[in-house]
Coordinates of C-alpha atoms in Angstrom, one line a residue:
M10 CA 139.0 90.4 83.3
P11 CA 137.4 91.9 80.1
P12 CA 138.9 95.1 78.7
T13 CA 137.7 98.3 80.3
S14 CA 138.1 102.0 79.4
E15 CA 141.3 102.0 81.6
D16 CA 143.0 99.2 79.8
S17 CA 146.0 100.3 77.7
L18 CA 148.4 97.4 77.9
R19 CA 148.0 93.8 77.1
N20 CA 149.3 91.0 79.3
F21 CA 150.7 88.5 76.9
P22 CA 150.8 85.0 78.4
A23 CA 153.3 82.4 77.4
A24 CA 152.5 80.0 74.6
S25 CA 154.8 77.1 73.9
F26 CA 156.0 75.3 70.8
Q27 CA 158.0 72.1 71.3
G28 CA 159.9 69.6 69.2
A29 CA 162.4 66.9 69.8
M30 CA 164.5 64.3 68.0
R31 CA 166.0 61.1 69.3
V32 CA 169.3 60.5 67.5
S33 CA 171.5 57.4 68.2
G34 CA 169.6 56.7 71.3
V35 CA 170.1 60.2 72.8
L36 CA 167.1 62.5 73.2
A37 CA 167.7 66.1 72.3
S38 CA 164.8 68.2 73.2
V39 CA 163.7 71.7 72.3
A40 CA 161.3 73.7 74.4
G41 CA 160.4 77.3 74.7
R42 CA 158.0 79.8 76.2
R43 CA 156.7 82.9 74.5
G44 CA 156.5 85.8 77.1
I45 CA 155.6 89.4 76.7
S46 CA 157.8 89.9 73.7
R47 CA 156.4 86.7 72.2
F48 CA 159.9 85.7 71.3
L49 CA 160.7 82.0 71.6
A50 CA 164.3 80.9 71.7
A51 CA 165.2 77.2 71.5
A52 CA 168.1 75.1 70.3
L53 CA 167.6 72.2 68.0
L54 CA 170.5 69.8 67.4
S55 CA 171.5 69.8 63.7
L56 CA 172.2 66.5 62.1
L57 CA 174.3 66.1 59.0
L58 CA 172.9 63.4 56.8
F59 CA 174.0 61.9 53.5
P60 CA 171.6 60.6 50.8
V61 CA 170.5 57.1 51.5
A62 CA 168.3 54.6 49.6
I63 CA 164.8 54.5 50.9
V64 CA 162.9 51.2 51.1
P65 CA 159.3 51.7 52.1
Q66 CA 158.0 49.3 54.7
A67 CA 155.5 46.7 53.5
G68 CA 152.0 47.0 55.1
A69 CA 153.0 50.2 56.7
G70 CA 149.6 51.8 56.5
E71 CA 147.9 49.2 58.6
A72 CA 150.8 48.9 61.1
N73 CA 150.9 52.7 61.5
H74 CA 147.2 53.0 62.2
E75 CA 147.3 50.3 64.8
A76 CA 150.3 51.9 66.4
K77 CA 148.7 55.3 66.4
L78 CA 145.6 54.0 68.2
R79 CA 147.8 52.3 70.8
L80 CA 149.8 55.5 71.4
F81 CA 146.6 57.5 71.6
G82 CA 145.5 55.2 74.4
V83 CA 148.8 55.7 76.2
I84 CA 148.6 59.5 75.9
N85 CA 145.1 59.5 77.5
E86 CA 146.4 57.1 80.2
D87 CA 149.1 59.6 81.0
R88 CA 146.5 62.4 81.1
H89 CA 144.2 60.4 83.3
G90 CA 147.0 59.7 85.7
A91 CA 147.5 63.5 86.0
G92 CA 143.7 64.0 86.6
L93 CA 143.1 65.6 83.1
N94 CA 140.4 65.2 80.5
P95 CA 140.9 62.6 77.7
L96 CA 141.8 63.9 74.3
K97 CA 139.9 63.2 71.1
F98 CA 141.7 61.7 68.2
S99 CA 141.9 64.0 65.2
E100 CA 142.1 62.2 61.8
E101 CA 142.7 65.6 60.1
L102 CA 145.7 66.6 62.3
S103 CA 147.0 63.0 61.9
R104 CA 146.8 63.1 58.2
L105 CA 148.8 66.4 58.0
A106 CA 151.3 65.1 60.6
D107 CA 151.7 62.0 58.4
E108 CA 152.5 64.1 55.4
H109 CA 155.2 65.9 57.3
C110 CA 156.7 62.7 58.7
R111 CA 156.9 61.2 55.2
E112 CA 158.6 64.3 53.8
M113 CA 161.1 64.4 56.6
L114 CA 161.9 60.7 56.2
R115 CA 162.1 61.0 52.4
E116 CA 164.3 64.1 52.3
G117 CA 166.5 63.1 55.3
Y118 CA 165.8 65.9 57.8
T119 CA 164.0 66.6 61.1
S120 CA 162.4 70.0 61.6
H121 CA 159.2 71.8 62.4
W122 CA 159.4 73.5 59.0
N123 CA 158.7 71.7 55.8
R124 CA 160.6 72.0 52.5
A125 CA 158.2 74.8 51.4
G126 CA 159.2 76.8 54.5
W127 CA 155.8 76.4 56.3
K128 CA 155.8 76.6 60.1
P129 CA 153.6 74.0 61.9
Y130 CA 150.7 76.3 62.5
V131 CA 150.5 77.1 58.8
R132 CA 150.8 73.4 57.9
Y133 CA 148.0 72.5 60.3
A134 CA 145.7 75.3 59.0
A135 CA 144.9 73.0 56.1
S136 CA 142.8 70.9 58.6
G137 CA 140.2 73.7 58.6
L138 CA 139.9 73.2 62.4
G139 CA 141.0 76.6 63.4
A140 CA 142.9 75.0 66.3
Y141 CA 145.9 76.4 68.2
T142 CA 148.5 73.6 68.0
E143 CA 151.6 72.4 69.8
E144 CA 153.9 69.9 68.0
N145 CA 156.3 67.3 69.4
I146 CA 158.6 65.8 66.8
S147 CA 160.8 62.7 67.3
A148 CA 163.3 60.9 65.0
V149 CA 164.9 57.5 65.2
W150 CA 168.0 56.8 63.0
E151 CA 169.2 53.3 62.5
T152 CA 171.2 51.6 59.8
A153 CA 168.7 48.8 59.6
F154 CA 165.3 49.7 61.1
A155 CA 163.2 46.6 61.4
S156 CA 160.0 46.6 59.4
S157 CA 157.9 44.7 61.9
A158 CA 154.9 46.2 63.6
D159 CA 156.3 45.3 67.0
N160 CA 159.5 47.2 66.4
L161 CA 157.5 50.2 65.2
W162 CA 155.4 50.2 68.3
E163 CA 158.4 49.8 70.6
N164 CA 160.1 52.8 69.1
L165 CA 156.9 54.9 69.2
L166 CA 156.4 54.0 72.8
S167 CA 160.1 54.7 73.7
E168 CA 159.9 58.2 72.1
H169 CA 156.8 59.1 73.9
Q170 CA 158.1 57.8 77.2
A171 CA 161.2 60.0 76.7
F172 CA 158.9 63.0 76.4
M173 CA 157.1 62.0 79.6
A174 CA 160.4 61.5 81.4
E175 CA 161.4 65.1 81.0
R176 CA 161.8 67.2 84.2
P177 CA 161.4 71.0 84.7
P178 CA 162.5 73.3 83.4
D179 CA 163.3 71.2 80.3
D180 CA 160.0 69.5 80.0
G181 CA 158.3 71.3 77.1
H182 CA 157.1 68.1 75.4
R183 CA 155.7 66.7 78.6
R184 CA 153.8 70.0 79.2
S185 CA 152.2 69.7 75.8
I186 CA 151.0 66.2 76.5
L187 CA 149.6 67.3 79.9
N188 CA 148.3 70.7 78.9
P189 CA 144.9 70.8 80.6
R190 CA 143.5 73.0 77.9
N191 CA 144.3 70.7 74.9
E192 CA 141.3 68.8 73.5
L193 CA 142.6 67.1 70.4
V194 CA 145.6 65.0 69.4
G195 CA 146.9 63.9 66.0
I196 CA 149.7 61.4 65.5
G197 CA 151.9 61.2 62.5
V198 CA 154.2 58.2 61.7
A199 CA 156.5 57.2 58.9
S200 CA 159.3 54.6 58.7
D201 CA 161.7 53.0 56.3
N202 CA 164.8 50.8 56.5
H203 CA 166.8 53.8 57.9
G204 CA 164.5 54.9 60.7
M205 CA 161.3 56.5 61.8
R206 CA 159.7 59.9 62.2
M207 CA 156.9 60.6 64.8
I208 CA 154.8 63.6 65.5
E209 CA 152.4 64.2 68.3
V210 CA 150.3 67.4 67.6
F211 CA 148.0 68.7 70.2
G212 CA 145.1 71.0 69.4
L213 CA 143.1 73.5 71.4
R214 CA 139.9 75.1 70.2
D215 CA 137.9 77.1 72.7
A216 CA 136.5 79.3 70.0
A217 CA 134.9 78.1 66.7
L218 CA 136.0 80.3 63.8
D219 CA 133.9 80.3 60.6
P220 CA 136.0 78.9 57.8
L221 CA 138.6 81.3 56.4
P222 CA 140.4 80.6 53.1
L223 CA 144.0 79.2 53.4
R224 CA 144.9 81.5 50.5
A225 CA 143.6 84.9 49.7
R226 CA 144.5 88.2 47.9
L227 CA 145.1 91.6 49.3
S228 CA 142.0 92.8 47.4
D229 CA 139.7 90.2 49.1
T230 CA 137.1 91.4 51.6
L231 CA 136.9 89.0 54.5
V232 CA 135.2 89.0 57.9
I233 CA 136.4 87.2 61.0
R234 CA 133.4 85.5 62.6
G235 CA 133.3 83.0 65.4
R236 CA 131.8 81.9 68.6
I237 CA 133.2 81.3 72.1
L238 CA 132.6 77.7 73.0
N239 CA 132.8 78.1 76.8
S240 CA 130.5 80.4 78.7
H241 CA 133.2 80.8 81.4
L242 CA 135.5 82.5 78.9
A243 CA 135.6 86.2 77.8
L244 CA 137.0 87.5 74.5
E245 CA 140.0 89.6 75.3
S246 CA 140.9 90.5 71.7
V247 CA 141.5 89.2 68.2
S248 CA 145.0 89.6 66.9
V249 CA 146.2 89.4 63.3
F250 CA 149.9 88.5 63.2
Y251 CA 152.0 89.2 60.1
E252 CA 155.1 87.6 58.7
P253 CA 156.5 87.4 55.1
L254 CA 155.3 84.6 52.8
P255 CA 157.3 81.4 53.3
R256 CA 160.0 80.4 50.9
P257 CA 161.4 77.0 50.1
M258 CA 164.1 75.9 52.5
S259 CA 167.3 73.9 51.7
L260 CA 168.1 70.8 53.6
A261 CA 171.0 72.7 55.3
E262 CA 168.6 75.4 56.4
L263 CA 166.1 72.8 57.7
R264 CA 168.8 70.9 59.6
A265 CA 170.0 74.2 61.2
A266 CA 166.6 75.5 62.0
S267 CA 165.9 76.2 65.7
G268 CA 162.6 77.1 67.5
Y269 CA 159.7 78.9 66.0
S270 CA 157.0 81.2 67.3
L271 CA 154.3 83.5 66.1
P272 CA 155.8 86.6 64.7
D273 CA 156.4 89.9 66.6
Q274 CA 154.4 92.0 64.2
E275 CA 150.8 92.1 65.4
N276 CA 147.6 94.1 65.0
I277 CA 145.2 93.9 67.9
E278 CA 141.5 94.3 67.6
R279 CA 139.6 94.8 70.9
P280 CA 136.0 94.3 71.9
H281 CA 133.7 97.3 71.2
I282 CA 132.9 99.4 74.2
A283 CA 129.4 100.9 74.0
H284 CA 130.0 103.5 76.7
G285 CA 133.5 105.0 77.2
M286 CA 136.7 104.2 75.4
Y287 CA 140.1 102.7 75.8
T288 CA 143.0 104.9 77.0
D289 CA 144.2 105.3 73.4
G290 CA 140.9 106.9 72.5
T291 CA 139.4 104.0 70.5
T292 CA 136.3 102.1 71.3
G293 CA 137.2 98.7 69.8
N294 CA 136.1 97.1 66.6
V295 CA 135.1 93.5 67.6
R296 CA 131.4 93.1 68.0
V297 CA 130.6 90.6 70.7
E298 CA 127.1 89.2 71.3
E299 CA 125.7 87.9 74.5
D300 CA 125.7 84.3 73.2
G301 CA 129.4 84.5 72.6
Q302 CA 129.4 85.2 68.8
F303 CA 131.9 87.8 67.6
S304 CA 132.8 89.4 64.4
V305 CA 135.3 91.9 63.1
P306 CA 136.5 92.8 59.5
L307 CA 139.8 91.2 58.6
R308 CA 142.3 93.9 57.6
F309 CA 145.5 92.9 55.9
W310 CA 147.0 95.7 57.9
K311 CA 150.5 95.6 56.5
Q312 CA 149.1 96.1 53.0
R313 CA 151.6 93.7 51.5
P314 CA 151.7 89.9 50.8
G315 CA 152.4 87.6 53.7
V316 CA 151.0 85.2 56.2
Y317 CA 148.3 86.9 58.3
S318 CA 147.5 84.6 61.3
V319 CA 144.1 85.3 63.0
A320 CA 144.4 84.5 66.8
V321 CA 141.5 84.6 69.2
W322 CA 142.6 85.6 72.7
L323 CA 140.4 84.3 75.5
R324 CA 140.5 85.0 79.2
P325 CA 139.2 82.8 82.0
G326 CA 138.0 84.7 85.1
G327 CA 141.0 85.8 87.1
E328 CA 143.6 84.1 84.8
S329 CA 145.9 85.1 82.0
A330 CA 144.6 85.2 78.4
Y331 CA 145.6 82.5 76.0
I332 CA 145.0 81.8 72.3
G333 CA 141.9 79.7 71.9
A334 CA 141.8 79.5 68.1
L335 CA 144.3 80.2 65.3
A336 CA 143.8 80.5 61.5
P337 CA 146.7 81.5 59.3
I338 CA 146.0 82.9 55.7
L339 CA 148.6 83.1 53.0
V340 CA 147.9 86.4 51.2
D341 CA 149.2 87.2 47.7
S342 CA 149.1 90.4 45.7
P343 CA 145.8 91.5 44.2

């Protein structure tokens, strides 16, 4: 239910981030849940690679696009079989997923992080969608990966079917595919003569945030503005998570990287209470209108450079709150 003057603690629901890679025909999956501490622990198999010659596939763009559309159809068939809404195909999420696939293939690694040290939710912030995302990653390594469109499709389908074949409790990728709240999907693909990288990125946006800059300075004055898109949802709070600015990562660091999560450091802004106050003596700073519009000044509360991720927490009646929109900002010195 919406916050009241008696509320002093926040129930933090789980939010998952997943990834996987298929190496030498064996699927190694990573899945995690973020609970009250919002700590996600997962293990990602490290793969030691040696530099190899990269031979781009001829006509890859057209083959990749056709394969993406076919996989998009399979994903929606899986969701239909589970009684879920179909997803919309996101060209922007797909474009960003393609960029990461190409970098992983070119540099010889598989990781949710990129060489610049950006986590997935920072990478996908460039789409401007303000969506909360879940990412599944898969890799196929072969000494002579065939360049045909048929081979590409067969491998994409096999990787997706491996996700769908997961069983509880190790079924994080399957849960992302069948998450009833997800609305968007982007698909990234890259292949060469040594293998393939595939990404399925799922997006959820139940609140529309006005555009925020991807980069800002500590001296900038910004306001978080948005609108709840579903009248059955209530705004529980707006969080601003903090973590240090990313730094470039070596291949060894990328290959050894494990799971990821939103950081532990968080500042919570609650809806304004006209009459009464919260148990900590505050009345809340988020202004919420009857039509679902909301606003609150954005404070770079750590007063230091870093990644400040704006998260909009929404609560369905009688259920746990979840993040319905996410917008990271990379903040530099004044």
